mmCIF file of C-alpha atoms and ligand atoms in Angstrom:
data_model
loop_
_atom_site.group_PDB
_atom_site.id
_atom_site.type_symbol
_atom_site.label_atom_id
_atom_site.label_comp_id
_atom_site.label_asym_id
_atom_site.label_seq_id
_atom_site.Cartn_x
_atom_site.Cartn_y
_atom_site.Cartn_z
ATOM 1 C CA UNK I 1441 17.120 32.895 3.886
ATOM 2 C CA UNK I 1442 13.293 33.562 3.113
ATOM 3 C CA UNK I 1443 10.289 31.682 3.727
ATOM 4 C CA UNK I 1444 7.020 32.366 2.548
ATOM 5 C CA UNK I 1445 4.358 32.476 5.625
ATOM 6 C CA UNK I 1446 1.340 30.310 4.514
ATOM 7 C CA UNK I 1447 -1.877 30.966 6.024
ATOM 8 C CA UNK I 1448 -3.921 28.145 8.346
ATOM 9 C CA UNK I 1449 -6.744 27.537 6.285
ATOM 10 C CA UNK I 1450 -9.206 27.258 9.085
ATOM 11 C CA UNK I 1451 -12.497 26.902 7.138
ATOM 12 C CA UNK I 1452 -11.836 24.139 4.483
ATOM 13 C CA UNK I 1453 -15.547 24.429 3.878
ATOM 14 C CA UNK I 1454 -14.679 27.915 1.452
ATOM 15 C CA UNK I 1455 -10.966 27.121 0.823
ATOM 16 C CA UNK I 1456 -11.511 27.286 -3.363
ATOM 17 C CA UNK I 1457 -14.390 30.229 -2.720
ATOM 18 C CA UNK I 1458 -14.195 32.056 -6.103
ATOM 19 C CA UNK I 1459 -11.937 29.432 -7.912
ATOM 20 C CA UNK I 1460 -13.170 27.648 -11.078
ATOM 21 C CA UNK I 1461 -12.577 24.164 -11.620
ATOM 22 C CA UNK I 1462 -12.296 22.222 -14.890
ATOM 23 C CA UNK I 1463 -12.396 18.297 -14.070
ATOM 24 C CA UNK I 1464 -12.421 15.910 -16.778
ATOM 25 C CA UNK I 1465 -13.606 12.554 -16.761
ATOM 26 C CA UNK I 1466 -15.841 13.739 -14.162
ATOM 27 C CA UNK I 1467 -19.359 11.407 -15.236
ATOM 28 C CA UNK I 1468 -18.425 8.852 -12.384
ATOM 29 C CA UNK I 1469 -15.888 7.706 -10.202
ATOM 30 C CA UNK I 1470 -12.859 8.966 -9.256
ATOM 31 C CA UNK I 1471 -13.159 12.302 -11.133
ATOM 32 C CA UNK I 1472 -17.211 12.476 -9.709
ATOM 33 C CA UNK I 1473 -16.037 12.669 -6.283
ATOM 34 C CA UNK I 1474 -13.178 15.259 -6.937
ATOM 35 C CA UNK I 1475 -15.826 17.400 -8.257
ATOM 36 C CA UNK I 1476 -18.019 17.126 -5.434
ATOM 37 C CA UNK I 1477 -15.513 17.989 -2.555
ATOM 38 C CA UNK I 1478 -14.060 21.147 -4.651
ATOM 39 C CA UNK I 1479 -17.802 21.862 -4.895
ATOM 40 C CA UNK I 1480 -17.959 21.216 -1.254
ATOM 41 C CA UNK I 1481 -14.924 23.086 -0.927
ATOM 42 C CA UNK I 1482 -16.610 26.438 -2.668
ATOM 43 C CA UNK I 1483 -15.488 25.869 -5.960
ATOM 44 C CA UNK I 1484 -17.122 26.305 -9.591
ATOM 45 C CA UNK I 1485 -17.318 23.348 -10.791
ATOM 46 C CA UNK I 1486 -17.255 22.121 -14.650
ATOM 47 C CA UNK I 1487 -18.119 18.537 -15.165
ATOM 48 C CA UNK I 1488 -16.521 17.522 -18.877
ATOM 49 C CA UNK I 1489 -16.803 14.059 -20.102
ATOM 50 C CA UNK I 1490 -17.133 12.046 -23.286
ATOM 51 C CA UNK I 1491 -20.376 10.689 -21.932
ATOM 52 C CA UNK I 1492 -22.604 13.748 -22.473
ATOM 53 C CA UNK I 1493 -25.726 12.558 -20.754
ATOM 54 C CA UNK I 1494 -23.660 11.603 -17.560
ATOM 55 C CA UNK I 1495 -21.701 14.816 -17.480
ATOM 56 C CA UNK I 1496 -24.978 16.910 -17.348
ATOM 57 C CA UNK I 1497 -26.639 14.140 -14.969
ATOM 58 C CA UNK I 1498 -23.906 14.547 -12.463
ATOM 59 C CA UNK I 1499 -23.687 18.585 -12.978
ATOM 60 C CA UNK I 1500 -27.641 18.467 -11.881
ATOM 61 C CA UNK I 1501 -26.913 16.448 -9.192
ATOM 62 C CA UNK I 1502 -24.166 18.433 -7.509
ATOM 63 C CA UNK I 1503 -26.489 21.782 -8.252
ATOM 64 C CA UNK I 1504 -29.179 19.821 -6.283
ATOM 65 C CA UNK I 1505 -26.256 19.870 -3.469
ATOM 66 C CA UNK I 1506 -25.835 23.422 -3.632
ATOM 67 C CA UNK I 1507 -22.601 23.076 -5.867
ATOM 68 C CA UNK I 1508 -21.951 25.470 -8.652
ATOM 69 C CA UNK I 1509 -21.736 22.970 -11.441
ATOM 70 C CA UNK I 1510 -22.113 23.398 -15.039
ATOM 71 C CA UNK I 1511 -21.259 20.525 -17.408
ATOM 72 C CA UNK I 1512 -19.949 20.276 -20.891
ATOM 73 C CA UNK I 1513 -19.176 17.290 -23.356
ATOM 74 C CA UNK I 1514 -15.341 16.589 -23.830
ATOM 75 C CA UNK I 1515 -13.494 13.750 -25.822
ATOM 76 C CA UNK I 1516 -9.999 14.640 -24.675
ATOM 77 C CA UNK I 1517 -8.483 12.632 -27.873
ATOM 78 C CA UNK I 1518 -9.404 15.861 -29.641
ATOM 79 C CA UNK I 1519 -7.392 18.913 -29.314
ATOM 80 C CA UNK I 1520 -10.454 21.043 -30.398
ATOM 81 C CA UNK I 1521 -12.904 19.798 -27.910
ATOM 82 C CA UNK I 1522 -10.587 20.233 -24.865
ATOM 83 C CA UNK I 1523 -10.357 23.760 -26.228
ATOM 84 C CA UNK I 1524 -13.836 24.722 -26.348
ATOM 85 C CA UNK I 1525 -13.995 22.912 -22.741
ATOM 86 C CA UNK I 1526 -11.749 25.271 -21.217
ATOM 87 C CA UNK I 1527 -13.262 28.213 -23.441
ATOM 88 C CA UNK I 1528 -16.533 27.152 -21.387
ATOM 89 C CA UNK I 1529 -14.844 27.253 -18.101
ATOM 90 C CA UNK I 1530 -13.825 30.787 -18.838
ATOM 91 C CA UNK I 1531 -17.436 31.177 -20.672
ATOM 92 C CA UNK I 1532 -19.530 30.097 -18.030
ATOM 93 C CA UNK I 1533 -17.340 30.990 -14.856
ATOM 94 C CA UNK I 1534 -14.765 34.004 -16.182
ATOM 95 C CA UNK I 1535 -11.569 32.296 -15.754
ATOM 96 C CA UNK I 1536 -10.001 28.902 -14.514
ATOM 97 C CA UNK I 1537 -8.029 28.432 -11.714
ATOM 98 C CA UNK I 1538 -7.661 24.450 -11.227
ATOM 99 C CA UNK I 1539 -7.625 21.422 -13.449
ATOM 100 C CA UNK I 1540 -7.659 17.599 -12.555
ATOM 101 C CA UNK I 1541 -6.724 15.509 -15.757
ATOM 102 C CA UNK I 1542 -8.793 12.677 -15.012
ATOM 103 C CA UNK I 1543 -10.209 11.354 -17.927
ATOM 104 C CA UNK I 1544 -9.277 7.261 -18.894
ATOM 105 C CA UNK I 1545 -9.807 3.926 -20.115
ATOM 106 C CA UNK I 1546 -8.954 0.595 -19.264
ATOM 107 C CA UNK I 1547 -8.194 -1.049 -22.724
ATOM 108 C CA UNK I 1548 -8.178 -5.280 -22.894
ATOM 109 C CA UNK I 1549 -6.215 -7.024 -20.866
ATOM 110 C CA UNK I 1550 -3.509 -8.599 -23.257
ATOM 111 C CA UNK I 1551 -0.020 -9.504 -23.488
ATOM 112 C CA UNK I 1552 2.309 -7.531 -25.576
ATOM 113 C CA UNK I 1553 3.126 -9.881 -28.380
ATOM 114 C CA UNK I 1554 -0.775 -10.538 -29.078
ATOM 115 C CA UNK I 1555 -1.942 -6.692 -28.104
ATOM 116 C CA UNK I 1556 -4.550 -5.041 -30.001
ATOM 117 C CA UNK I 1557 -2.801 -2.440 -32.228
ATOM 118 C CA UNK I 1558 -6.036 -0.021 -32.261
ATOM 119 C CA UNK I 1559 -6.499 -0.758 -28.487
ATOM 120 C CA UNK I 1560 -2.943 0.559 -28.063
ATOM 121 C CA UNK I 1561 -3.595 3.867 -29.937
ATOM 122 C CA UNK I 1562 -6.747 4.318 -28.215
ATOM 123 C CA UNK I 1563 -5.687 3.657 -24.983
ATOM 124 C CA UNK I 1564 -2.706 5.869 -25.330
ATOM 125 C CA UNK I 1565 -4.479 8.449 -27.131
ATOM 126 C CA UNK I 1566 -6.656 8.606 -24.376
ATOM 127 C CA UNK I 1567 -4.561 8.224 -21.133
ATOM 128 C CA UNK I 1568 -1.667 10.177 -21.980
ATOM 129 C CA UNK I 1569 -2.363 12.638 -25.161
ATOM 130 C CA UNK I 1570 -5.456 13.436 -23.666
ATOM 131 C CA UNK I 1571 -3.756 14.971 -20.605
ATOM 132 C CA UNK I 1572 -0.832 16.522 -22.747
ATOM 133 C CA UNK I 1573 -3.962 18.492 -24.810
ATOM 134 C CA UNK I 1574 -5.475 19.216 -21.570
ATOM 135 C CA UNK I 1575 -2.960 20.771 -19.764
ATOM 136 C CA UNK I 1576 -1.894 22.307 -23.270
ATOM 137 C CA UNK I 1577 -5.026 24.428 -23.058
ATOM 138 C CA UNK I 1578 -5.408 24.701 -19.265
ATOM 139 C CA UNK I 1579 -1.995 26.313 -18.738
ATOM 140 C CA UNK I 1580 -1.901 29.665 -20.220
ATOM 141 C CA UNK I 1581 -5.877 29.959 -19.067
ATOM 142 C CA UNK I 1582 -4.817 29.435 -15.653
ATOM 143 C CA UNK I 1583 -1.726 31.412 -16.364
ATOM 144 C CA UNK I 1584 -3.812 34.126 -17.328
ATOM 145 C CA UNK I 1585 -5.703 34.209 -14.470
ATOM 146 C CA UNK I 1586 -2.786 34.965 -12.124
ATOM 147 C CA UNK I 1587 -4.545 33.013 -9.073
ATOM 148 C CA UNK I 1588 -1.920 30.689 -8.106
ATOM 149 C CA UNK I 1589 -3.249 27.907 -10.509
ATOM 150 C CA UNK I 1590 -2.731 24.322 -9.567
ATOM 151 C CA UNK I 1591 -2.831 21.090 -11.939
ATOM 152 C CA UNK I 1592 -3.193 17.579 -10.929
ATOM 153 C CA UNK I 1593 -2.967 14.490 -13.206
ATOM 154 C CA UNK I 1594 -4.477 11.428 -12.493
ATOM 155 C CA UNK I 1595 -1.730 8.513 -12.951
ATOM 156 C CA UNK I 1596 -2.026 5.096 -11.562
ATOM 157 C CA UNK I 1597 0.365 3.390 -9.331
ATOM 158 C CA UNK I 1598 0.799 1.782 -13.130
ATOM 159 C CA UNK I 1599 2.795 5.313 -13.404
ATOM 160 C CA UNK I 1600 5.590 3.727 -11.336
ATOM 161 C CA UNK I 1601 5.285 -0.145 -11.629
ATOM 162 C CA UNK I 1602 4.342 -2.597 -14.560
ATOM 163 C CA UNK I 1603 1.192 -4.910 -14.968
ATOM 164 C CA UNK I 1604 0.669 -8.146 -16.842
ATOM 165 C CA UNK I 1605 -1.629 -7.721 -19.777
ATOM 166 C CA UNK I 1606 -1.773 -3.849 -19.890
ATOM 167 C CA UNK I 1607 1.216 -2.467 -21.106
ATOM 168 C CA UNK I 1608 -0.651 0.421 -23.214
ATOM 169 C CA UNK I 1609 -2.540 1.975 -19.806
ATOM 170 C CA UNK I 1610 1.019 1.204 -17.853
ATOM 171 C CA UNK I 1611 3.089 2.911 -21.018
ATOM 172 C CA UNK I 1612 0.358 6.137 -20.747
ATOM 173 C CA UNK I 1613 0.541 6.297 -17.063
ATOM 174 C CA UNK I 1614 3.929 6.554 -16.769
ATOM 175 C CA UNK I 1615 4.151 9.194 -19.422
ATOM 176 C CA UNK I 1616 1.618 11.183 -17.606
ATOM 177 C CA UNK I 1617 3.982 11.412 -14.798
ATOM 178 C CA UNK I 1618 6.825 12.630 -17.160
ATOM 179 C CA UNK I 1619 4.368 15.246 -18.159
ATOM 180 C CA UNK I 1620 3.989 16.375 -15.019
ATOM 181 C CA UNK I 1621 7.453 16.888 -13.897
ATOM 182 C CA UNK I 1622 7.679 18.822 -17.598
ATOM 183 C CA UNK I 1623 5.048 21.233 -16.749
ATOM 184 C CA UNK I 1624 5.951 21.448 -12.999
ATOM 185 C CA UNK I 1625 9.387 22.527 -14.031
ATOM 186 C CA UNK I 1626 8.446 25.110 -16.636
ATOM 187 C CA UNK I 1627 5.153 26.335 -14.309
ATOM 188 C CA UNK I 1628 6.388 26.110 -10.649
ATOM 189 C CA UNK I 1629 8.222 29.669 -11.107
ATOM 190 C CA UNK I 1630 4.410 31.620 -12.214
ATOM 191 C CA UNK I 1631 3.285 29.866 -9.472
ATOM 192 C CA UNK I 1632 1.310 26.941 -10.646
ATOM 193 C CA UNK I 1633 1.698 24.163 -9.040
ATOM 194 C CA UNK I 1634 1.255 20.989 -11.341
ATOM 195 C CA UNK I 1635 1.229 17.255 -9.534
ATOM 196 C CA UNK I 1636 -0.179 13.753 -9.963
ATOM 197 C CA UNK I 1637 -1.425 11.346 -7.839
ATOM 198 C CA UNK I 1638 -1.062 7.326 -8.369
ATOM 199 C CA UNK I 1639 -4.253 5.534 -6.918
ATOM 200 C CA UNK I 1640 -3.838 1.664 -6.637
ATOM 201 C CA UNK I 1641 -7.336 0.115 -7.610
ATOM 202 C CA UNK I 1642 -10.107 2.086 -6.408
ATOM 203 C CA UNK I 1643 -13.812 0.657 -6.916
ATOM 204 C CA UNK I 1644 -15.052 2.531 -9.832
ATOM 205 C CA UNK I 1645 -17.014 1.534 -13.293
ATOM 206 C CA UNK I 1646 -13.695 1.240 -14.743
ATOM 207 C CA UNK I 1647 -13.462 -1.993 -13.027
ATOM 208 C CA UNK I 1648 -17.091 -3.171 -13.803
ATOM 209 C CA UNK I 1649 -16.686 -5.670 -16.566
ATOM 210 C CA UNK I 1650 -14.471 -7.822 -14.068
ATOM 211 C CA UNK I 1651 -15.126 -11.196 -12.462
ATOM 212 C CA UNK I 1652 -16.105 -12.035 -9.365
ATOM 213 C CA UNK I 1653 -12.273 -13.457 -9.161
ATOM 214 C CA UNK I 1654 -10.508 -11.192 -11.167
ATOM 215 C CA UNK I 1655 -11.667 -8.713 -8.401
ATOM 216 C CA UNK I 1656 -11.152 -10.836 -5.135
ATOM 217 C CA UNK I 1657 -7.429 -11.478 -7.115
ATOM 218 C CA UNK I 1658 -6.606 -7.362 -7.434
ATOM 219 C CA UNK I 1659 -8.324 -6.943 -3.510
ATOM 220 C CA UNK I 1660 -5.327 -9.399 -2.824
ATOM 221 C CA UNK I 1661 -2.411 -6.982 -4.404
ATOM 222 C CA UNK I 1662 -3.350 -4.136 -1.507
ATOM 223 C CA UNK I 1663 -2.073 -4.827 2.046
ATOM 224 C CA UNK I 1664 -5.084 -3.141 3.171
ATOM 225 C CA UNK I 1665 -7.500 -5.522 2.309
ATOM 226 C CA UNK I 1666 -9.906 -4.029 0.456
ATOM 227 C CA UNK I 1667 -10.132 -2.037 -2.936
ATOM 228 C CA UNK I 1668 -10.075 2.290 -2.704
ATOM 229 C CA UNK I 1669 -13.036 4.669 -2.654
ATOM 230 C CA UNK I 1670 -12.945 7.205 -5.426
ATOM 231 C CA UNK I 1671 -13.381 9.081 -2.298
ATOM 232 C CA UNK I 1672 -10.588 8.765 -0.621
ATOM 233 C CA UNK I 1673 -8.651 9.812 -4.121
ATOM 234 C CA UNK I 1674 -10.354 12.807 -4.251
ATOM 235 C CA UNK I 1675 -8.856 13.465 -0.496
ATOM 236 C CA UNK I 1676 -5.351 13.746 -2.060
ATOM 237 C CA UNK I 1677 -6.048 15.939 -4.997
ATOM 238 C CA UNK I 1678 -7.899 18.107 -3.210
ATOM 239 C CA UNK I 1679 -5.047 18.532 -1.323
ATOM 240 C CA UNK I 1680 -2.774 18.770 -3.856
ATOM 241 C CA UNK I 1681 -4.663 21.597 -5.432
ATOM 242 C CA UNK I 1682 -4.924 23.479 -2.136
ATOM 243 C CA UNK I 1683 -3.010 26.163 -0.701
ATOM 244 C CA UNK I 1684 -2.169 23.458 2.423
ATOM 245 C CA UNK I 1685 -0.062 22.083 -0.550
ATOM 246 C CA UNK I 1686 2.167 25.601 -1.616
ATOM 247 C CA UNK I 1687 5.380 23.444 -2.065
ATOM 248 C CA UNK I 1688 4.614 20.487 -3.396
ATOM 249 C CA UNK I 1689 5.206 20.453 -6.866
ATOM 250 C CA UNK I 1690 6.221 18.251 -10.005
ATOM 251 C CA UNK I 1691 5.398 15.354 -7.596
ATOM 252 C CA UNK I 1692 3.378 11.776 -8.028
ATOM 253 C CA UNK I 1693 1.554 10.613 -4.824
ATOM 254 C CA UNK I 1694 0.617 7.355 -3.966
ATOM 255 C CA UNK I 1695 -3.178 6.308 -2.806
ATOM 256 C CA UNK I 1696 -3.008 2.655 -3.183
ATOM 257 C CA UNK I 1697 -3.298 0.992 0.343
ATOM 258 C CA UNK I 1698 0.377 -0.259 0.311
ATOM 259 C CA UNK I 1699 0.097 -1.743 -3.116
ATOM 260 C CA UNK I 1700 3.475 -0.651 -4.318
ATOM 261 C CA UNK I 1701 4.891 -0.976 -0.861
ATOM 262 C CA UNK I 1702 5.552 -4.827 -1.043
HETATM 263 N N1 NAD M 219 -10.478 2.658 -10.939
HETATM 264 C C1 NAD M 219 -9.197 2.367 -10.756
HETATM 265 O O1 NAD M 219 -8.835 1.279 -10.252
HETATM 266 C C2 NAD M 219 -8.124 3.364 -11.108
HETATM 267 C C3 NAD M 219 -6.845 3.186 -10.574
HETATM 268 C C4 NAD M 219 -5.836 4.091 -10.885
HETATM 269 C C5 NAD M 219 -6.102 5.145 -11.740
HETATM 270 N N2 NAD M 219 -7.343 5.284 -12.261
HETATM 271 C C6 NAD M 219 -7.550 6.398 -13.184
HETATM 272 O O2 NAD M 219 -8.530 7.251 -12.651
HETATM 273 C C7 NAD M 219 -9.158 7.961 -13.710
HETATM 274 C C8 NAD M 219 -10.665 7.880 -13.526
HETATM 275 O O3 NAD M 219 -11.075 6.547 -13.631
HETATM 276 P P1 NAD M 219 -12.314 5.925 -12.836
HETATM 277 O O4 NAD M 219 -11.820 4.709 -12.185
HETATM 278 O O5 NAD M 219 -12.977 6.972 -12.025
HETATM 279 O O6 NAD M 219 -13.191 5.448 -14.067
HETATM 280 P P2 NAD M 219 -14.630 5.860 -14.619
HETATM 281 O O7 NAD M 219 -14.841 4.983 -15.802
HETATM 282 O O8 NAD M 219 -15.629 5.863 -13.516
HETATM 283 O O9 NAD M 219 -14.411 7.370 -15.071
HETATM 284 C C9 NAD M 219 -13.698 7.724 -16.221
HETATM 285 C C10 NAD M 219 -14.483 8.800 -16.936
HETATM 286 O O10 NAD M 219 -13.698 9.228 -18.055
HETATM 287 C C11 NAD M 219 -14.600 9.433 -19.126
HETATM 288 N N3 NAD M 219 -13.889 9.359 -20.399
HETATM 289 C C12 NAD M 219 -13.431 8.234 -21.036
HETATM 290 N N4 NAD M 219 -12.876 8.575 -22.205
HETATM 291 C C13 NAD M 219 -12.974 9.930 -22.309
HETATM 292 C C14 NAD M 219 -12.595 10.864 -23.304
HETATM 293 N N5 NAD M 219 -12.022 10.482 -24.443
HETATM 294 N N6 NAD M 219 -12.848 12.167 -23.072
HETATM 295 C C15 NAD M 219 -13.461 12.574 -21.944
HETATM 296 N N7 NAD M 219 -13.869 11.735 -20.985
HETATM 297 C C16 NAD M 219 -13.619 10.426 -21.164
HETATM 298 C C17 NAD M 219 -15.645 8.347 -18.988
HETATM 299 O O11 NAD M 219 -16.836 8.666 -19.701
HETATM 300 C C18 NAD M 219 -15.826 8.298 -17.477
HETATM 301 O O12 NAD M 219 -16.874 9.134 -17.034
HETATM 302 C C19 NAD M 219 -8.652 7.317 -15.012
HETATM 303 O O13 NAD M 219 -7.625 8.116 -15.553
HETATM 304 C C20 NAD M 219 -8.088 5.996 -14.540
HETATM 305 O O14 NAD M 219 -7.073 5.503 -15.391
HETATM 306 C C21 NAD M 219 -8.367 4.427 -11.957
#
């Protein structure tokens, strides 16, 4: 029998020192705050996102922080530009060690049998191709790099359950969890770790075309009480991509305040 001694990380404040970190979707919410505590955490950071002018907003801001940020503009429904993203993670920073696959939409909220058929395809090209091209471009970059990589895929607790009116974002999330057992299974043995995590409904401009009771209705579906903080998501990848995490792999993790527990 073997075991592999891990280290105690005992300063969490330089635990990705020298890593590069590729994080897309990273404008606002969730994806915002997972860049800021891997900045915090002593990692490059490389805001990507569709919206241009928020990426390189939200790169200035975390280099006012004392972050190492650098942004670039992504649409993750094209193979090419998730290319040239990771090309400028390599470009900019000489390599790249960790990706979170963050990048999403909503889409209308619509039953199947009167669903938008280019909402569908948008949605889905989005949510779940987007992360297929992304970690089709991260992997052998991180490969490459021979650091001990680590992936993690932002699902939904819509990975694991189903929701009224969305079945494209529920179809896309719970393909991004298949991906993720695919690539944890083919990766785990070079040592990269690939994971996702399945927040229940965290308080992000995703959510900001809702009602006033559409809200107070969703705040009902957590035990907790109360919506999530794109902060307390970011907890759990950070995690994930850490070396506190060395075993964990192919896995989906809940952050949903006991949504899916009732
Ligand atoms: N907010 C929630 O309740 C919630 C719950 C579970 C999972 N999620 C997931 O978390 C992730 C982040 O969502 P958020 O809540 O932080 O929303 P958000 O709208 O604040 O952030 C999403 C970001 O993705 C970017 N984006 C959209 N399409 C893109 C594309 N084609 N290419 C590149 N970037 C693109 C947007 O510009 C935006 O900055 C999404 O995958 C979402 O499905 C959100």
């Amino acid at each position: 029998m073997s075991t592999t001694p891990v280290a105690p990380v005992t300063d969490y404040a330089a635990e990705f020192a020298g890593k590069t970190a590729l994080v897309t979707g990273s404008a606002s919410g969730i994806g915002l705050a997972t860049a800021r505590r891997l900045g915090r955490g002593g990692a490059n950071v490389v805001i990507a996102d569709f919206n241009e002018q928020g990426a390189k907003e939200a790169a200035e801001t975390l280099v006012s922080e004392g972050i190492k940020a650098a942004a670039v503009a992504l649409d993750v429904t094209k193979p090419a530009s998730v290319e040239a993203a990771v090309q400028f993670a390599v470009d900019t920073f000489g390599g790249l060690d960790l990706a979170v696959n963050n990048a999403g939409i909503g889409g209308p909220s619509t039953p199947t049998g009167a669903y938008d058929i280019d909402a569908y395809d948008r949605v889905i090209r989005t949510n779940l191709d987007g992360v297929f091209y992304s970690m089709r471009y991260e992997l052998p970059v991180i490969e490459a790099a021979a650091t001990g990589g680590a992936i993690v895929n932002v699902a939904s607790i819509l990975g694991s359950v189903g929701f009224a009116g969305s079945p494209a974002y529920v179809a896309a999330k719970h393909g991004v969890v298949g991906l993720t057992k695919t690539a944890a299974a083919e990766y785990s043995a070079k040592g990269i770790r690939v994971n996702a995590v399945g927040p229940g409904f965290i308080d992000t401009p995703l959510l900001k075309e809702m009602d006033k009771a559409a809200y107070d209705g969703l705040v009902s579906l957590h035990p907790a009480g109360r919506l999530g903080q794109s902060e307390e998501v970011a907890e759990l990848i950070v995690f994930l991509l850490s070396d506190r995490a060395s075993f964990i792999a192919g896995s989906y993790h809940l952050v949903d305040g006991a949504y899916t527990a009732v």
